N, CA, C and O atoms as a CHARMM CRD file, in Angstrom:
* protein
*
  288
    1    1 UNK  N    -66.39000 348.85400  82.16500 PROA 1      0.00000
    2    1 UNK  CA   -66.19300 349.92600  83.20300 PROA 1      0.00000
    3    1 UNK  C    -67.52700 350.19500  83.84400 PROA 1      0.00000
    4    1 UNK  O    -67.64200 350.05700  85.06200 PROA 1      0.00000
    5    2 UNK  N    -68.57500 350.58300  83.07100 PROA 2      0.00000
    6    2 UNK  CA   -69.99800 350.74100  83.46800 PROA 2      0.00000
    7    2 UNK  C    -70.48000 349.66000  84.48200 PROA 2      0.00000
    8    2 UNK  O    -71.02500 349.95300  85.54600 PROA 2      0.00000
    9    3 UNK  N    -70.26300 348.53700  84.11500 PROA 3      0.00000
   10    3 UNK  CA   -70.74000 347.48200  84.74900 PROA 3      0.00000
   11    3 UNK  C    -69.96800 347.25700  86.24800 PROA 3      0.00000
   12    3 UNK  O    -70.50800 346.52400  87.07600 PROA 3      0.00000
   13    4 UNK  N    -68.87800 347.82100  86.50300 PROA 4      0.00000
   14    4 UNK  CA   -68.42500 347.93900  87.75100 PROA 4      0.00000
   15    4 UNK  C    -69.00100 348.74500  88.69000 PROA 4      0.00000
   16    4 UNK  O    -68.71200 348.68400  89.88500 PROA 4      0.00000
   17    5 UNK  N    -69.99000 349.67700  88.10600 PROA 5      0.00000
   18    5 UNK  CA   -70.72400 350.48100  89.20300 PROA 5      0.00000
   19    5 UNK  C    -71.97000 349.94800  89.46200 PROA 5      0.00000
   20    5 UNK  O    -72.55600 350.27200  90.49500 PROA 5      0.00000
   21    6 UNK  N    -72.55300 349.03000  88.52400 PROA 6      0.00000
   22    6 UNK  CA   -73.83200 348.34100  89.08600 PROA 6      0.00000
   23    6 UNK  C    -74.09100 347.86600  90.49100 PROA 6      0.00000
   24    6 UNK  O    -75.09000 348.14300  91.15500 PROA 6      0.00000
   25    7 UNK  N    -73.02100 347.07900  90.88600 PROA 7      0.00000
   26    7 UNK  CA   -73.11900 346.70700  92.29200 PROA 7      0.00000
   27    7 UNK  C    -73.07600 347.96700  93.23800 PROA 7      0.00000
   28    7 UNK  O    -73.83500 348.02300  94.20700 PROA 7      0.00000
   29    8 UNK  N    -72.31000 348.83500  92.99300 PROA 8      0.00000
   30    8 UNK  CA   -72.38400 349.92800  93.88800 PROA 8      0.00000
   31    8 UNK  C    -73.64500 350.68100  93.87000 PROA 8      0.00000
   32    8 UNK  O    -74.21200 351.02300  94.90800 PROA 8      0.00000
   33    9 UNK  N    -74.08100 350.93700  92.70000 PROA 9      0.00000
   34    9 UNK  CA   -75.38500 351.56300  92.57900 PROA 9      0.00000
   35    9 UNK  C    -76.53700 350.80400  93.31000 PROA 9      0.00000
   36    9 UNK  O    -77.25300 351.43800  94.08400 PROA 9      0.00000
   37   10 UNK  N    -76.73000 349.56300  93.11100 PROA 10     0.00000
   38   10 UNK  CA   -77.55200 348.77400  93.84500 PROA 10     0.00000
   39   10 UNK  C    -77.46300 348.63100  95.22600 PROA 10     0.00000
   40   10 UNK  O    -78.44200 348.27600  95.88200 PROA 10     0.00000
   41   11 UNK  N    -76.18300 348.91800  95.82400 PROA 11     0.00000
   42   11 UNK  CA   -75.99200 348.93300  97.25900 PROA 11     0.00000
   43   11 UNK  C    -76.27600 350.32600  97.74800 PROA 11     0.00000
   44   11 UNK  O    -76.85000 350.51200  98.82100 PROA 11     0.00000
   45   12 UNK  N    -75.92400 351.19100  97.05900 PROA 12     0.00000
   46   12 UNK  CA   -76.16600 352.65100  97.59900 PROA 12     0.00000
   47   12 UNK  C    -77.78600 352.84100  97.60600 PROA 12     0.00000
   48   12 UNK  O    -78.27600 353.35300  98.61300 PROA 12     0.00000
   49   13 UNK  N    -78.55100 352.49600  96.64800 PROA 13     0.00000
   50   13 UNK  CA   -80.04100 352.44000  96.66400 PROA 13     0.00000
   51   13 UNK  C    -80.49200 351.60500  97.75700 PROA 13     0.00000
   52   13 UNK  O    -81.47400 352.00100  98.38400 PROA 13     0.00000
   53   14 UNK  N    -79.91700 350.46800  98.10600 PROA 14     0.00000
   54   14 UNK  CA   -80.29700 349.68700  99.17800 PROA 14     0.00000
   55   14 UNK  C    -80.45800 350.24700 100.55500 PROA 14     0.00000
   56   14 UNK  O    -81.38900 350.00600 101.32500 PROA 14     0.00000
   57   15 UNK  N    -79.31400 351.11300 100.78800 PROA 15     0.00000
   58   15 UNK  CA   -79.19600 351.63100 101.96600 PROA 15     0.00000
   59   15 UNK  C    -79.44000 353.16100 102.01100 PROA 15     0.00000
   60   15 UNK  O    -79.06500 353.83700 102.96900 PROA 15     0.00000
   61   16 UNK  N    -80.04200 353.64500 101.00600 PROA 16     0.00000
   62   16 UNK  CA   -80.60800 354.96000 100.84300 PROA 16     0.00000
   63   16 UNK  C    -79.59900 356.01700 100.57300 PROA 16     0.00000
   64   16 UNK  O    -79.88600 357.19800 100.76600 PROA 16     0.00000
   65   17 UNK  N    -78.35500 355.62700 100.10900 PROA 17     0.00000
   66   17 UNK  CA   -77.25300 356.51600  99.81800 PROA 17     0.00000
   67   17 UNK  C    -77.45400 357.07000  98.32300 PROA 17     0.00000
   68   17 UNK  O    -78.17000 356.54300  97.47100 PROA 17     0.00000
   69   18 UNK  N    -76.69600 358.21700  98.17000 PROA 18     0.00000
   70   18 UNK  CA   -76.62700 358.64100  96.88000 PROA 18     0.00000
   71   18 UNK  C    -75.95100 357.61500  95.77800 PROA 18     0.00000
   72   18 UNK  O    -74.91300 356.99900  96.02000 PROA 18     0.00000
   73   19 UNK  N    -76.62100 357.52300  94.63300 PROA 19     0.00000
   74   19 UNK  CA   -76.16800 356.44600  93.69700 PROA 19     0.00000
   75   19 UNK  C    -75.65600 357.29600  92.36000 PROA 19     0.00000
   76   19 UNK  O    -75.63900 356.75300  91.25500 PROA 19     0.00000
   77   20 UNK  N    -75.25600 358.62300  92.54900 PROA 20     0.00000
   78   20 UNK  CA   -74.73600 359.30900  91.46800 PROA 20     0.00000
   79   20 UNK  C    -73.40800 359.06000  91.13600 PROA 20     0.00000
   80   20 UNK  O    -72.54300 359.14100  92.00800 PROA 20     0.00000
   81   21 UNK  N    -73.07200 358.69800  89.71100 PROA 21     0.00000
   82   21 UNK  CA   -71.77700 358.38100  89.50600 PROA 21     0.00000
   83   21 UNK  C    -71.24300 359.77200  89.04000 PROA 21     0.00000
   84   21 UNK  O    -72.03100 360.51000  88.44800 PROA 21     0.00000
   85   22 UNK  N    -69.99900 360.17300  89.25800 PROA 22     0.00000
   86   22 UNK  CA   -69.34700 361.39300  88.98100 PROA 22     0.00000
   87   22 UNK  C    -69.69500 361.83000  87.52900 PROA 22     0.00000
   88   22 UNK  O    -69.64200 361.04200  86.58400 PROA 22     0.00000
   89   23 UNK  N    -70.01800 363.00600  87.42200 PROA 23     0.00000
   90   23 UNK  CA   -70.40200 363.56800  86.18500 PROA 23     0.00000
   91   23 UNK  C    -69.30800 363.37500  85.08200 PROA 23     0.00000
   92   23 UNK  O    -69.56700 363.11900  83.90600 PROA 23     0.00000
   93   24 UNK  N    -67.87800 363.55000  85.67900 PROA 24     0.00000
   94   24 UNK  CA   -66.88800 363.64700  84.66800 PROA 24     0.00000
   95   24 UNK  C    -66.52900 362.15800  84.08900 PROA 24     0.00000
   96   24 UNK  O    -66.17000 361.94100  82.93100 PROA 24     0.00000
   97   25 UNK  N    -66.68500 361.23200  85.05200 PROA 25     0.00000
   98   25 UNK  CA   -66.73400 359.76100  84.65300 PROA 25     0.00000
   99   25 UNK  C    -67.75100 359.32000  83.60400 PROA 25     0.00000
  100   25 UNK  O    -67.45900 358.64800  82.61400 PROA 25     0.00000
  101   26 UNK  N    -69.05000 359.78700  83.93100 PROA 26     0.00000
  102   26 UNK  CA   -70.23800 359.66700  82.90700 PROA 26     0.00000
  103   26 UNK  C    -69.97400 360.10100  81.58300 PROA 26     0.00000
  104   26 UNK  O    -70.17300 359.36000  80.62000 PROA 26     0.00000
  105   27 UNK  N    -69.43300 361.53400  81.45000 PROA 27     0.00000
  106   27 UNK  CA   -69.25600 362.23200  80.23900 PROA 27     0.00000
  107   27 UNK  C    -68.08600 361.41900  79.36500 PROA 27     0.00000
  108   27 UNK  O    -68.12800 361.38800  78.13500 PROA 27     0.00000
  109   28 UNK  N    -67.21600 360.87600  80.01200 PROA 28     0.00000
  110   28 UNK  CA   -65.94900 360.16100  79.46700 PROA 28     0.00000
  111   28 UNK  C    -66.45400 358.82600  78.97400 PROA 28     0.00000
  112   28 UNK  O    -66.05200 358.38100  77.89900 PROA 28     0.00000
  113   29 UNK  N    -67.24900 358.22700  79.66000 PROA 29     0.00000
  114   29 UNK  CA   -67.88000 356.81800  79.32300 PROA 29     0.00000
  115   29 UNK  C    -68.88000 357.09500  78.07600 PROA 29     0.00000
  116   29 UNK  O    -68.93700 356.30100  77.13800 PROA 29     0.00000
  117   30 UNK  N    -69.66900 358.28000  78.12900 PROA 30     0.00000
  118   30 UNK  CA   -70.62700 358.50800  77.09700 PROA 30     0.00000
  119   30 UNK  C    -69.83300 358.92100  75.68800 PROA 30     0.00000
  120   30 UNK  O    -70.20200 358.55800  74.57100 PROA 30     0.00000
  121   31 UNK  N    -68.86000 359.61600  75.91900 PROA 31     0.00000
  122   31 UNK  CA   -68.00100 359.88400  74.72300 PROA 31     0.00000
  123   31 UNK  C    -67.39200 358.79900  74.24400 PROA 31     0.00000
  124   31 UNK  O    -67.35600 358.77500  73.01300 PROA 31     0.00000
  125   32 UNK  N    -66.85500 357.81000  74.83900 PROA 32     0.00000
  126   32 UNK  CA   -66.24000 356.68700  74.38300 PROA 32     0.00000
  127   32 UNK  C    -67.23100 355.60200  73.76200 PROA 32     0.00000
  128   32 UNK  O    -66.92300 354.88200  72.81200 PROA 32     0.00000
  129   33 UNK  N    -68.47200 355.57800  74.42500 PROA 33     0.00000
  130   33 UNK  CA   -69.34900 354.47200  74.13900 PROA 33     0.00000
  131   33 UNK  C    -70.34800 354.72200  73.11300 PROA 33     0.00000
  132   33 UNK  O    -70.71400 353.85000  72.32500 PROA 33     0.00000
  133   34 UNK  N    -70.84300 356.05800  73.12300 PROA 34     0.00000
  134   34 UNK  CA   -71.81900 356.35700  72.33700 PROA 34     0.00000
  135   34 UNK  C    -71.74700 356.08900  70.71100 PROA 34     0.00000
  136   34 UNK  O    -72.62600 355.54300  70.04400 PROA 34     0.00000
  137   35 UNK  N    -70.54200 356.58400  70.25400 PROA 35     0.00000
  138   35 UNK  CA   -70.33900 356.26800  68.95100 PROA 35     0.00000
  139   35 UNK  C    -70.25500 354.67900  68.61600 PROA 35     0.00000
  140   35 UNK  O    -70.30700 354.37900  67.42300 PROA 35     0.00000
  141   36 UNK  N    -70.14200 353.75900  69.46400 PROA 36     0.00000
  142   36 UNK  CA   -70.30900 352.39600  69.24000 PROA 36     0.00000
  143   36 UNK  C    -71.46900 351.75900  69.58600 PROA 36     0.00000
  144   36 UNK  O    -71.53100 350.52900  69.58900 PROA 36     0.00000
  145   37 UNK  N    -72.45600 352.50400  69.89600 PROA 37     0.00000
  146   37 UNK  CA   -73.85100 351.84000  70.30500 PROA 37     0.00000
  147   37 UNK  C    -74.27600 350.75300  69.43300 PROA 37     0.00000
  148   37 UNK  O    -74.62100 349.65200  69.86100 PROA 37     0.00000
  149   38 UNK  N    -74.25300 351.01000  68.46600 PROA 38     0.00000
  150   38 UNK  CA   -74.83700 349.88100  67.40500 PROA 38     0.00000
  151   38 UNK  C    -74.08900 348.54700  67.49400 PROA 38     0.00000
  152   38 UNK  O    -74.64200 347.46500  67.29900 PROA 38     0.00000
  153   39 UNK  N    -72.47300 348.73200  67.87600 PROA 39     0.00000
  154   39 UNK  CA   -71.94800 347.45600  67.93300 PROA 39     0.00000
  155   39 UNK  C    -71.82900 346.92000  69.48900 PROA 39     0.00000
  156   39 UNK  O    -71.34900 345.79100  69.59100 PROA 39     0.00000
  157   40 UNK  N    -72.10700 347.41400  70.39900 PROA 40     0.00000
  158   40 UNK  CA   -71.97500 347.05100  71.85800 PROA 40     0.00000
  159   40 UNK  C    -72.61100 345.67600  72.06900 PROA 40     0.00000
  160   40 UNK  O    -72.00100 344.79900  72.68000 PROA 40     0.00000
  161   41 UNK  N    -73.94300 345.46700  71.52100 PROA 41     0.00000
  162   41 UNK  CA   -74.55100 344.13900  71.90700 PROA 41     0.00000
  163   41 UNK  C    -73.75100 343.02700  71.39800 PROA 41     0.00000
  164   41 UNK  O    -73.78200 341.94500  71.98500 PROA 41     0.00000
  165   42 UNK  N    -72.96900 343.22200  70.25400 PROA 42     0.00000
  166   42 UNK  CA   -72.33400 342.05700  69.53700 PROA 42     0.00000
  167   42 UNK  C    -70.96300 341.75500  70.40300 PROA 42     0.00000
  168   42 UNK  O    -70.38500 340.67900  70.25100 PROA 42     0.00000
  169   43 UNK  N    -70.53400 342.62400  71.20100 PROA 43     0.00000
  170   43 UNK  CA   -69.50800 342.25500  71.98400 PROA 43     0.00000
  171   43 UNK  C    -69.65600 341.21100  73.11200 PROA 43     0.00000
  172   43 UNK  O    -68.67900 340.60500  73.55200 PROA 43     0.00000
  173   44 UNK  N    -70.91000 341.02300  73.56200 PROA 44     0.00000
  174   44 UNK  CA   -71.61100 340.10700  74.71100 PROA 44     0.00000
  175   44 UNK  C    -71.12100 340.61400  76.00900 PROA 44     0.00000
  176   44 UNK  O    -71.18500 339.90300  77.01100 PROA 44     0.00000
  177   45 UNK  N    -70.64500 341.78300  76.04000 PROA 45     0.00000
  178   45 UNK  CA   -70.31000 342.42600  77.53000 PROA 45     0.00000
  179   45 UNK  C    -71.40400 343.45200  77.95100 PROA 45     0.00000
  180   45 UNK  O    -71.48000 343.92000  79.08700 PROA 45     0.00000
  181   46 UNK  N    -72.25400 343.75800  76.90900 PROA 46     0.00000
  182   46 UNK  CA   -73.27200 345.02500  77.24400 PROA 46     0.00000
  183   46 UNK  C    -74.61300 344.41600  77.22700 PROA 46     0.00000
  184   46 UNK  O    -75.48300 345.10600  76.69400 PROA 46     0.00000
  185   47 UNK  N    -74.96600 343.26800  77.69800 PROA 47     0.00000
  186   47 UNK  CA   -76.30900 342.74600  77.47100 PROA 47     0.00000
  187   47 UNK  C    -76.89700 342.73100  76.10200 PROA 47     0.00000
  188   47 UNK  O    -76.37700 342.24700  75.09700 PROA 47     0.00000
  189   48 UNK  N    -78.22800 343.41800  76.21300 PROA 48     0.00000
  190   48 UNK  CA   -78.89500 343.40200  74.98300 PROA 48     0.00000
  191   48 UNK  C    -78.52100 345.00400  74.26000 PROA 48     0.00000
  192   48 UNK  O    -79.11000 345.44600  73.27400 PROA 48     0.00000
  193   49 UNK  N    -77.55500 345.62800  74.91000 PROA 49     0.00000
  194   49 UNK  CA   -77.35100 347.12800  74.47200 PROA 49     0.00000
  195   49 UNK  C    -78.27600 348.02700  74.72800 PROA 49     0.00000
  196   49 UNK  O    -79.07600 347.81400  75.63900 PROA 49     0.00000
  197   50 UNK  N    -78.33500 349.20400  73.96200 PROA 50     0.00000
  198   50 UNK  CA   -79.25800 350.22700  74.29200 PROA 50     0.00000
  199   50 UNK  C    -80.64000 349.75800  74.11100 PROA 50     0.00000
  200   50 UNK  O    -80.85500 349.00900  73.15800 PROA 50     0.00000
  201   51 UNK  N    -81.63800 350.10100  74.91400 PROA 51     0.00000
  202   51 UNK  CA   -82.87600 349.73000  74.89400 PROA 51     0.00000
  203   51 UNK  C    -83.66900 350.50700  73.70500 PROA 51     0.00000
  204   51 UNK  O    -84.54800 349.90800  73.08400 PROA 51     0.00000
  205   52 UNK  N    -83.36300 351.74600  73.43000 PROA 52     0.00000
  206   52 UNK  CA   -83.99200 352.38400  72.55400 PROA 52     0.00000
  207   52 UNK  C    -85.28100 353.21000  73.11500 PROA 52     0.00000
  208   52 UNK  O    -85.93400 353.89000  72.32300 PROA 52     0.00000
  209   53 UNK  N    -85.60600 353.14800  74.37200 PROA 53     0.00000
  210   53 UNK  CA   -86.53900 353.70800  75.03100 PROA 53     0.00000
  211   53 UNK  C    -86.04100 354.87500  76.07100 PROA 53     0.00000
  212   53 UNK  O    -86.85300 355.45100  76.79500 PROA 53     0.00000
  213   54 UNK  N    -84.77000 355.14700  76.08500 PROA 54     0.00000
  214   54 UNK  CA   -84.45600 356.27700  76.89700 PROA 54     0.00000
  215   54 UNK  C    -84.34700 357.51000  76.00800 PROA 54     0.00000
  216   54 UNK  O    -83.61600 357.39200  75.02500 PROA 54     0.00000
  217   55 UNK  N    -84.96400 358.67700  76.20400 PROA 55     0.00000
  218   55 UNK  CA   -84.97000 359.66200  75.62900 PROA 55     0.00000
  219   55 UNK  C    -83.73200 360.58500  75.45900 PROA 55     0.00000
  220   55 UNK  O    -83.13600 360.70800  76.52900 PROA 55     0.00000
  221   56 UNK  N    -83.22300 361.20500  74.52600 PROA 56     0.00000
  222   56 UNK  CA   -81.86200 361.94100  74.34100 PROA 56     0.00000
  223   56 UNK  C    -81.79700 362.76100  75.30800 PROA 56     0.00000
  224   56 UNK  O    -80.66700 362.98400  75.74300 PROA 56     0.00000
  225   57 UNK  N    -82.93800 363.44900  75.93400 PROA 57     0.00000
  226   57 UNK  CA   -82.67300 364.29200  77.03400 PROA 57     0.00000
  227   57 UNK  C    -82.79200 363.98000  78.56100 PROA 57     0.00000
  228   57 UNK  O    -82.87600 364.77200  79.49900 PROA 57     0.00000
  229   58 UNK  N    -82.77600 362.46200  78.55900 PROA 58     0.00000
  230   58 UNK  CA   -82.72100 361.78700  79.76100 PROA 58     0.00000
  231   58 UNK  C    -81.40300 362.20300  80.75800 PROA 58     0.00000
  232   58 UNK  O    -80.42100 362.62200  80.14500 PROA 58     0.00000
  233   59 UNK  N    -81.32100 362.14200  81.89200 PROA 59     0.00000
  234   59 UNK  CA   -80.06400 362.29200  82.65500 PROA 59     0.00000
  235   59 UNK  C    -79.02100 361.50600  82.00600 PROA 59     0.00000
  236   59 UNK  O    -79.20900 360.42600  81.44600 PROA 59     0.00000
  237   60 UNK  N    -77.85600 362.14800  82.12300 PROA 60     0.00000
  238   60 UNK  CA   -76.58200 361.24900  81.35200 PROA 60     0.00000
  239   60 UNK  C    -76.35800 360.01200  82.06700 PROA 60     0.00000
  240   60 UNK  O    -75.92700 359.08100  81.38700 PROA 60     0.00000
  241   61 UNK  N    -76.56400 359.80700  83.31800 PROA 61     0.00000
  242   61 UNK  CA   -76.28100 358.59500  84.14600 PROA 61     0.00000
  243   61 UNK  C    -77.43400 357.47600  83.42800 PROA 61     0.00000
  244   61 UNK  O    -77.08900 356.35300  83.06000 PROA 61     0.00000
  245   62 UNK  N    -78.68000 357.93600  83.32000 PROA 62     0.00000
  246   62 UNK  CA   -79.50700 357.04700  82.91400 PROA 62     0.00000
  247   62 UNK  C    -79.17600 356.61900  81.29700 PROA 62     0.00000
  248   62 UNK  O    -79.38600 355.46500  80.92200 PROA 62     0.00000
  249   63 UNK  N    -78.70400 357.52900  80.49100 PROA 63     0.00000
  250   63 UNK  CA   -78.37000 357.27700  79.23000 PROA 63     0.00000
  251   63 UNK  C    -77.24200 356.26900  79.12500 PROA 63     0.00000
  252   63 UNK  O    -77.27000 355.35200  78.30500 PROA 63     0.00000
  253   64 UNK  N    -76.14900 356.48700  80.06700 PROA 64     0.00000
  254   64 UNK  CA   -74.89700 355.69100  79.93700 PROA 64     0.00000
  255   64 UNK  C    -75.24300 354.29900  80.51400 PROA 64     0.00000
  256   64 UNK  O    -74.75700 353.30900  79.96700 PROA 64     0.00000
  257   65 UNK  N    -76.02800 354.16800  81.55100 PROA 65     0.00000
  258   65 UNK  CA   -76.42800 352.79500  81.93500 PROA 65     0.00000
  259   65 UNK  C    -77.29200 352.17800  80.93700 PROA 65     0.00000
  260   65 UNK  O    -77.10800 350.98400  80.69600 PROA 65     0.00000
  261   66 UNK  N    -78.15000 352.77500  80.35800 PROA 66     0.00000
  262   66 UNK  CA   -78.96000 352.01900  79.28200 PROA 66     0.00000
  263   66 UNK  C    -78.01800 351.54800  77.96900 PROA 66     0.00000
  264   66 UNK  O    -78.05200 350.43400  77.44700 PROA 66     0.00000
  265   67 UNK  N    -77.24800 352.57300  77.60500 PROA 67     0.00000
  266   67 UNK  CA   -76.34400 352.15900  76.52600 PROA 67     0.00000
  267   67 UNK  C    -75.30000 350.96900  76.97000 PROA 67     0.00000
  268   67 UNK  O    -74.80100 350.20000  76.14900 PROA 67     0.00000
  269   68 UNK  N    -75.09800 350.93300  78.05500 PROA 68     0.00000
  270   68 UNK  CA   -74.30800 349.82700  78.47800 PROA 68     0.00000
  271   68 UNK  C    -75.10200 348.45700  78.87500 PROA 68     0.00000
  272   68 UNK  O    -74.49400 347.50700  79.36700 PROA 68     0.00000
  273   69 UNK  N    -76.54100 348.42700  78.62000 PROA 69     0.00000
  274   69 UNK  CA   -77.22300 347.18000  78.68100 PROA 69     0.00000
  275   69 UNK  C    -77.75000 347.18000  80.02300 PROA 69     0.00000
  276   69 UNK  O    -78.48600 346.23200  80.29700 PROA 69     0.00000
  277   70 UNK  N    -77.51800 348.09500  80.97600 PROA 70     0.00000
  278   70 UNK  CA   -78.00000 348.13500  82.39300 PROA 70     0.00000
  279   70 UNK  C    -79.65200 348.79500  82.20300 PROA 70     0.00000
  280   70 UNK  O    -79.84900 349.72800  81.42500 PROA 70     0.00000
  281   71 UNK  N    -80.68900 348.22200  82.95800 PROA 71     0.00000
  282   71 UNK  CA   -81.90000 348.85900  82.89300 PROA 71     0.00000
  283   71 UNK  C    -81.98800 349.41700  84.48400 PROA 71     0.00000
  284   71 UNK  O    -82.34500 348.65800  85.38600 PROA 71     0.00000
  285   72 UNK  N    -81.71300 350.47700  84.67000 PROA 72     0.00000
  286   72 UNK  CA   -81.73800 351.14500  86.02200 PROA 72     0.00000
  287   72 UNK  C    -83.27600 351.14100  86.53100 PROA 72     0.00000
  288   72 UNK  O    -83.56700 351.63500  87.62100 PROA 72     0.00000
């Protein structure tokens, strides 16, 4: 699901548009994925998984993207 947003975010940035993902979508993704953080890399669908460099108080969009293996 998060991976589906990556091209949209890239396109939005390229044309100078807002790249924010809906906060309700972000919260739902976080609630679903965060408990599985240690297992996500093993699925092969989330790159290397969480980088471990994003602070807990970072914006939720950044944390969700990082958790999904994206490095915004």
